[in-house]
Coordinates of C-alpha atoms and ligand atoms in Angstrom, one line a residue:
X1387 CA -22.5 32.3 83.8
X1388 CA -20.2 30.3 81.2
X1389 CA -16.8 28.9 81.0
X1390 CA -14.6 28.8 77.8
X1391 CA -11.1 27.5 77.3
X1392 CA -8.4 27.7 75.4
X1393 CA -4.7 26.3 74.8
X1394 CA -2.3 28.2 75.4
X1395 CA 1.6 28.0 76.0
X1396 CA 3.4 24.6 76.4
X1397 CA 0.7 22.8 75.4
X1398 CA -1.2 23.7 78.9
X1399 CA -5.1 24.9 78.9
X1400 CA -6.4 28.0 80.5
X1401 CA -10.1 27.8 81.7
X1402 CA -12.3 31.0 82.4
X1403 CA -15.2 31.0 84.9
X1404 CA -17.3 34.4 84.3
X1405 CA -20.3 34.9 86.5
X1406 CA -23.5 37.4 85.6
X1407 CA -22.2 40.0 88.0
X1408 CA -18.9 40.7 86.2
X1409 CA -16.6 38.9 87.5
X1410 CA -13.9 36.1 86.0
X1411 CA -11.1 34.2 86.7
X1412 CA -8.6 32.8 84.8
X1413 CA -7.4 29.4 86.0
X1414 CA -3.8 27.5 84.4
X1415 CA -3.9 23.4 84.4
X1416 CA -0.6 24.0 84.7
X1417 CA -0.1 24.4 88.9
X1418 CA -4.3 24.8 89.3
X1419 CA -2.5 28.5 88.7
X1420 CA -5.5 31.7 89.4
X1421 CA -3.8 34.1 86.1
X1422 CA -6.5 36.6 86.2
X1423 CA -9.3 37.8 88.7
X1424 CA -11.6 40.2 87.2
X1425 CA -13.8 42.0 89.5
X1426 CA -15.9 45.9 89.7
X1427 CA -15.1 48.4 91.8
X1428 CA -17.6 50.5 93.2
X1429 CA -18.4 53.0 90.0
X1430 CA -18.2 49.2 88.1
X1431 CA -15.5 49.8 86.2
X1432 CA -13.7 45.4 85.8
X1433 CA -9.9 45.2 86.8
X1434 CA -7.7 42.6 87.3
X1435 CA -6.6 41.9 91.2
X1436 CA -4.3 39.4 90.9
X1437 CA -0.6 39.6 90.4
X1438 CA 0.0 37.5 87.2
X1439 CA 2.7 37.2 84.4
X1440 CA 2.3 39.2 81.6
X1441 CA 4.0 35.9 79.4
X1442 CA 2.0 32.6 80.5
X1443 CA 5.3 30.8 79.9
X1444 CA 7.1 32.3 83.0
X1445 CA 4.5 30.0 85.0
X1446 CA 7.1 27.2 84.3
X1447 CA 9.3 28.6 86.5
X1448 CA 7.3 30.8 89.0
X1449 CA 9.9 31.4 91.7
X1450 CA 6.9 33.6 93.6
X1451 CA 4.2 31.1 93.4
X1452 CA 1.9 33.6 91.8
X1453 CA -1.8 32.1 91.9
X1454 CA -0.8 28.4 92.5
X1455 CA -1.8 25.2 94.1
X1456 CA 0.7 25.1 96.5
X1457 CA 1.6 21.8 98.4
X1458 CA 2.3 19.2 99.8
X1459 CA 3.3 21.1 102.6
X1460 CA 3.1 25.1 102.3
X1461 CA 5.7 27.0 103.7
X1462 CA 8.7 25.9 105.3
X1463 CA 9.8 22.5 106.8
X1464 CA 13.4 23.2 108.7
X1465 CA 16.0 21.6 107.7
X1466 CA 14.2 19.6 104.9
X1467 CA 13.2 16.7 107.5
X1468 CA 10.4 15.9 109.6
X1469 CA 9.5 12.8 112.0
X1470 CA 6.1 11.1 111.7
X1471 CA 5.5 7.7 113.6
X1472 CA 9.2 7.2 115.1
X1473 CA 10.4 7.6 111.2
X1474 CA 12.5 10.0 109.8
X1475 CA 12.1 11.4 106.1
X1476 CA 13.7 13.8 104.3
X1477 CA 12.4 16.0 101.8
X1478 CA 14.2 18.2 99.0
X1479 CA 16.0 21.0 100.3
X1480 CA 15.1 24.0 97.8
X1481 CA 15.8 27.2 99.8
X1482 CA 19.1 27.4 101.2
X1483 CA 19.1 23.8 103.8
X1484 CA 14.9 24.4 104.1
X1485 CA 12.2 22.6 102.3
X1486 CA 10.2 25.0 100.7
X1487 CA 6.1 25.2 99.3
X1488 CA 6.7 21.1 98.4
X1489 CA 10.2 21.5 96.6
X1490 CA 10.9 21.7 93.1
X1491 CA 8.2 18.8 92.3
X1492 CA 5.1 20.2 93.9
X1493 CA 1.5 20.8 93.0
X1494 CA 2.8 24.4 91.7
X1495 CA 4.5 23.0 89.2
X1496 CA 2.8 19.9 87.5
X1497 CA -0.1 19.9 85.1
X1498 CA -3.4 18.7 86.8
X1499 CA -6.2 16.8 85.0
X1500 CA -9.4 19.2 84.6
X1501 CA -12.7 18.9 84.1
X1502 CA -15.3 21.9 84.1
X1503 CA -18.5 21.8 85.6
X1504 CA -21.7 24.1 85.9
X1505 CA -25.0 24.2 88.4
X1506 CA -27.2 26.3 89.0
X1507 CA -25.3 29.0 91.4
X1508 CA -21.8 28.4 89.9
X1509 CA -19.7 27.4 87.3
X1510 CA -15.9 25.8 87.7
X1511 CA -13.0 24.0 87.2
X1512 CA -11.7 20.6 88.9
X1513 CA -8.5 19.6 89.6
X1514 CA -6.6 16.4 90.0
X1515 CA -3.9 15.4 90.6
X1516 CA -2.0 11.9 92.1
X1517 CA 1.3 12.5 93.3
X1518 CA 3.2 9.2 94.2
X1519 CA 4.9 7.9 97.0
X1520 CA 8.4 9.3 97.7
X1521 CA 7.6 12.5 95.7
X1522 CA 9.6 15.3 97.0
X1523 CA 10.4 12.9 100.2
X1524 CA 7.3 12.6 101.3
X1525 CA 5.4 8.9 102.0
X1526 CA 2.3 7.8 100.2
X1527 CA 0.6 7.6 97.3
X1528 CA -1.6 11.0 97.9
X1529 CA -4.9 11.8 95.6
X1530 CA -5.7 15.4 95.7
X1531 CA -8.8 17.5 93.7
X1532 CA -8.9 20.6 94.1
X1533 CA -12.2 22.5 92.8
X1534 CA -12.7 26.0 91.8
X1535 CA -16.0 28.0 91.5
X1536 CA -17.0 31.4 91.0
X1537 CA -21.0 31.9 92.3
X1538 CA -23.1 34.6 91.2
X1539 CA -22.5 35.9 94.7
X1540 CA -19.4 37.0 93.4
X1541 CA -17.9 33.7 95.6
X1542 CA -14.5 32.2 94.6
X1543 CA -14.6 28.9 96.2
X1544 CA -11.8 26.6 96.8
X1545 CA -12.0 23.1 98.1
X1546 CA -9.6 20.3 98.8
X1547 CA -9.4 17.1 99.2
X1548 CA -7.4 13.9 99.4
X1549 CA -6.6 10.8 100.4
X1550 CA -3.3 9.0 101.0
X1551 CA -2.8 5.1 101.3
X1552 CA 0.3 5.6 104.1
X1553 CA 0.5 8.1 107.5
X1554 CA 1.8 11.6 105.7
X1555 CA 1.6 15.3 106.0
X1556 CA -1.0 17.3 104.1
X1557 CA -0.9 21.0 104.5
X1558 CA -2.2 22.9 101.2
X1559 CA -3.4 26.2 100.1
X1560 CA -3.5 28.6 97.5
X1561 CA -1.0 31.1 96.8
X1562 CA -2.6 34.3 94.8
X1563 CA -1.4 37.9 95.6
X1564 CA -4.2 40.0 95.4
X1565 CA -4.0 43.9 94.8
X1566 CA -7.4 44.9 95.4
X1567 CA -7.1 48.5 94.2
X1568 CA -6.8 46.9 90.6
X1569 CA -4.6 46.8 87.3
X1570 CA -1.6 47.5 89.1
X1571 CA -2.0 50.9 89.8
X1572 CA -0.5 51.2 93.1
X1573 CA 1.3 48.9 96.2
X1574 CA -1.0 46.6 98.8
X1575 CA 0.3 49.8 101.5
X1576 CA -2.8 51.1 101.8
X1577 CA -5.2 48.1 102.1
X1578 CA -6.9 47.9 105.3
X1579 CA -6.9 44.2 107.0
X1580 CA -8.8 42.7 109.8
X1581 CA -8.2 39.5 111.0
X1582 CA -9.8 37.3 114.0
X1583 CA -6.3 36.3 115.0
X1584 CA -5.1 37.0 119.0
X1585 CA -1.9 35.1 118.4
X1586 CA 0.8 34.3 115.1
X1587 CA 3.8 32.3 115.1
X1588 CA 6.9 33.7 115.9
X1589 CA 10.1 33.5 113.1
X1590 CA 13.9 33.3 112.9
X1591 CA 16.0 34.9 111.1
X1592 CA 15.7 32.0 108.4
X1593 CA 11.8 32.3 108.3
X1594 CA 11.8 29.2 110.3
X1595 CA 9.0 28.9 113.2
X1596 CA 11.0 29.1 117.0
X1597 CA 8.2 27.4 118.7
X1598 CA 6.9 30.2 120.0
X1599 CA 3.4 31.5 119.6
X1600 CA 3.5 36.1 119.8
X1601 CA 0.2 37.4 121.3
X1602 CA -0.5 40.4 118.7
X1603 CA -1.8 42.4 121.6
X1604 CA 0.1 46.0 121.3
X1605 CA 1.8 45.0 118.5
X1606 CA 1.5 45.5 114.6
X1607 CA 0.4 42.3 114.3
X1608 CA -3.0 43.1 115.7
X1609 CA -5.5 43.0 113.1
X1610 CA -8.5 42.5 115.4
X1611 CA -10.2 46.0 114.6
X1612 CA -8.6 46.1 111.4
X1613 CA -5.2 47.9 110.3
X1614 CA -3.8 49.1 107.3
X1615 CA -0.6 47.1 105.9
X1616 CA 1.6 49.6 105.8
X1617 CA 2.0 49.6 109.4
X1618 CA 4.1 46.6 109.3
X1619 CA 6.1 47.9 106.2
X1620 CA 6.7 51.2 108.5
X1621 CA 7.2 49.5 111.5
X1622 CA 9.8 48.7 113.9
X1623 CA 9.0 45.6 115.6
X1624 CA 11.8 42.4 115.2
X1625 CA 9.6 40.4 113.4
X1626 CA 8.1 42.6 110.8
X1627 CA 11.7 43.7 110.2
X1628 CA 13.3 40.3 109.5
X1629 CA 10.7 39.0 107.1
X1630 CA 11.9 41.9 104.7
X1631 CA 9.6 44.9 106.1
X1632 CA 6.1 43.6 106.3
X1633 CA 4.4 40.3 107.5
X1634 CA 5.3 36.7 106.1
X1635 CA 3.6 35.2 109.6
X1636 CA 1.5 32.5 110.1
X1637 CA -1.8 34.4 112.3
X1638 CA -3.6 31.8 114.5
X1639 CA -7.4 32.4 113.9
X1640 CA -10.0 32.2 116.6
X1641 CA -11.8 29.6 116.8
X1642 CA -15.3 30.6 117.1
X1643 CA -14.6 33.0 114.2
X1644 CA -16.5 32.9 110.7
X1645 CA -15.4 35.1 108.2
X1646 CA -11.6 35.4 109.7
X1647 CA -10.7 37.7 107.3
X1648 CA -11.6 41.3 106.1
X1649 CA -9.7 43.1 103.4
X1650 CA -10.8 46.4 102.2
X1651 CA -9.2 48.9 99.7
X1652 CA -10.4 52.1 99.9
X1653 CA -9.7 54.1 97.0
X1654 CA -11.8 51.4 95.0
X1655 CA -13.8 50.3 97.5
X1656 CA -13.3 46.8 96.7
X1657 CA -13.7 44.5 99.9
X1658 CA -12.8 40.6 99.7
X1659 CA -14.2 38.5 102.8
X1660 CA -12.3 35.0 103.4
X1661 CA -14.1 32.3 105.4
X1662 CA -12.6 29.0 106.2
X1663 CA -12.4 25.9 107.6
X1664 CA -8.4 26.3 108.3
X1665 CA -6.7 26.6 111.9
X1666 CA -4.4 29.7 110.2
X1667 CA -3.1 31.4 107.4
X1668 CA 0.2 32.9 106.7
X1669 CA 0.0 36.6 105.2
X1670 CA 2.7 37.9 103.1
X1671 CA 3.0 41.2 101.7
X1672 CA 5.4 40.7 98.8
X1673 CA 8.3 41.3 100.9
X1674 CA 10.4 39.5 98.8
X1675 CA 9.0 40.6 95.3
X1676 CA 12.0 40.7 92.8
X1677 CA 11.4 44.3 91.1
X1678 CA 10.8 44.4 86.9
X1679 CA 8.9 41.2 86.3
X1680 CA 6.4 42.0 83.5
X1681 CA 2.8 40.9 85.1
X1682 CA -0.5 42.1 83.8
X1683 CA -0.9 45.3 83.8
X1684 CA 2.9 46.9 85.0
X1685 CA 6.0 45.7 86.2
X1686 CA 6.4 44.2 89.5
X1687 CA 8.1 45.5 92.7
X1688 CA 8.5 45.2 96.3
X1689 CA 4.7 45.1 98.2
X1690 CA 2.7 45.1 95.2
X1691 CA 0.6 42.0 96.3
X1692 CA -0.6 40.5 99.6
X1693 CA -1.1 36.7 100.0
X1694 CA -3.8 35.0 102.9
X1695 CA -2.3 31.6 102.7
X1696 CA -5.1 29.6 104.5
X1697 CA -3.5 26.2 105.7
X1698 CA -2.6 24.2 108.4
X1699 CA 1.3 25.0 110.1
X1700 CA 4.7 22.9 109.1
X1701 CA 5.4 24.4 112.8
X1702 CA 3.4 21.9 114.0
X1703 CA 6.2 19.2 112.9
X1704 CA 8.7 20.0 115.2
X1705 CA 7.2 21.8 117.8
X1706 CA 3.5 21.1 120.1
X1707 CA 0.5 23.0 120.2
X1708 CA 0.4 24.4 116.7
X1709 CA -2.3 23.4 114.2
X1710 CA -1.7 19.8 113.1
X1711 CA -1.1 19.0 109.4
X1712 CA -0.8 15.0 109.6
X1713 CA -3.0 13.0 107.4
X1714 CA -4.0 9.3 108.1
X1715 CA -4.0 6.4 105.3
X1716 CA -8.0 5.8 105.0
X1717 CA -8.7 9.5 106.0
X1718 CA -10.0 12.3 103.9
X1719 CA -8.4 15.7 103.8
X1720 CA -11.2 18.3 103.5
X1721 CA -11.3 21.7 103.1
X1722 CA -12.9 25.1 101.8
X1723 CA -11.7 28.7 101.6
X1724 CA -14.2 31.1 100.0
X1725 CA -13.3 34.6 99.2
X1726 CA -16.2 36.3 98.7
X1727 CA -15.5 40.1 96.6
X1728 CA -17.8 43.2 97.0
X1729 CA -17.6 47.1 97.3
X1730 CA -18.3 49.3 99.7
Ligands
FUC3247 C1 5.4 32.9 100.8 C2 6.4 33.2 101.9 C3 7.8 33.0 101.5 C4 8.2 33.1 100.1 C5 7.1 32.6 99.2 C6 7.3 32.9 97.7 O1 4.5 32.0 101.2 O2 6.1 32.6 103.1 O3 8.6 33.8 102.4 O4 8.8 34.2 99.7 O5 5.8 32.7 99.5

């Protein structure tokens, strides 16, 4: 296992992990951004199965959030405003009146302190980052690291955590599109997904959460003996339909479940497990994907990468029962996602 580095564009650093089974990852300062996964498929041949640009630069921008941190809060806050201990803040509105993946300011979009690390069963990179009080609208002076590690069990480990010295909202995640059958060569149509999820969070027309939780029973949205993706591309129901054709949902998980998350591609046989310590995730299949953006490895378009956003909900702001994302001033914000990539 070894790491090397290297500056690259606007002065940022790019840090690769490579373990002794083949695999690497590619990790930007610059918005903790994943640019690269290398990993076998099952004749061993190494392709890339992230969706990444082509020219680093276009990371200043980003309007897709390929590979980044994202926070403070991921996905959408209506109306740019939320109510936390009988006070009201309000929060940059960057997608139409909506807040949107923490607003133009967020952990996407700054340059985090790094230092690399190796032990015996991994090597990595960690993150930090201190983002003030007021930033974006939000209260408190919030510390966040987030660590990166690639295992020689072909592991990508993320954790987070943070602290914050006022009452705020904490709801983070990583926002890679994977494309599992590798370099491009085709769209995420055809990847087959389980998910231990009985229930997802229903959306308006404005991608905002009604309050309403959707049992997935009988419906494309049931992913509990798995499903290929292309059913809710195909399919008819309302909300697969006003997300752009596809899924951009948060799905519930079960609680006593393990490994929520299966993905398998078949044609390369690449599989990629997801465990975590998260109430949810939001999956979305690149419905809204501008068309011609030069990534590594082709051109981008419509469904060519799928995202499993593990995080707590920004529903949970304005309406009960969905999984909380408040964070206490002397508490620590602690969490792990591992995907874990093999063949089959
Ligand atoms: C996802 C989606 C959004 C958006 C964005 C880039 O998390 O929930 O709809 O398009 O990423």
């Amino acid at each position: 296992m070894h790491i090397t580095s290297e500056q690259v564009v606007n002065k940022w650093k790019q840090y690769t992990l490579t373990n002794d089974q083949g695999m690497e990852v590619s990790i930007l300062n610059f918005g903790g951004i994943i640019t690269k996964l290398i990993a076998p498929d099952k004749d061993g041949n190494k392709e890339n199965i992230v969706l990444g640009y082509e020219n680093l630069e276009e990371y200043a921008e980003n309007p897709n959030y390929f590979g980044a941190v994202v926070g403070r809060v991921a996905g959408r806050t209506a109306n740019a405003t939320f109510e936390l201990n009988g006070r009201r803040y309000e929060l940059d509105a960057n997608e139409g009146k909506h807040h949107l993946h923490g607003g133009k300011h967020g952990f996407s979009h700054v340059v985090w302190h790094a230092e690399t690390f190796s032990t015996d069963r991994a090597v990595g990179v960690k993150l930090t980052h201190e983002s003030p009080d007021g930033e974006s609208g939000y209260p408190g002076n919030v510390r966040v690291t987030v660590t990166y590690s690639l295992t020689n069990a072909n592991e990508l480990v993320i954790d987070y955590e943070a602290d914050t010295d006022q009452p705020t909202v904490l709801a983070m995640t990583n926002h890679s599109y994977f494309n599992l059958r590798g370099n491009l060569k085709d769209s995420i149509a055809g990847h087959q997904v389980r998910i231990s999820s009985n229930e997802f969070v229903e959306l308006d027309k404005e991608l905002i959460p009604t309050g309403h939780k959707l049992e997935v029973g009988e419906t494309p949205f049931d992913f509990r003996h798995g499903r290929a993706l292309q059913d809710g591309i195909v399919s008819e129901h309302v909300q697969n339909q006003l997300v752009g054709n596809g899924y951009d949902h948060y799905f519930i998980f079960q609680e006593d479940a393990s490994k929520q998350v299966k993905v398998t591609e078949p044609i390369s046989g690449r599989t990629m497990e997801i465990a975590t310590d998260q109430p949810g995730m939001v999956m979305y299949t690149g419905n809204g994907l501008n068309e011609g953006l030069q990534l590594v490895g082709g051109s981008s378009q419509k469904h060519l990468g799928v995202c499993f956003e593990t995080q707590g909900s920004p529903a949970s702001l304005e309406h009960k029962g969905f999984p909380d994302i408040r964070l206490e001033a002397g508490e620590t914000y602690k969490k792990k996602t591992t995907f874990r990539f093999d063949v089959e």
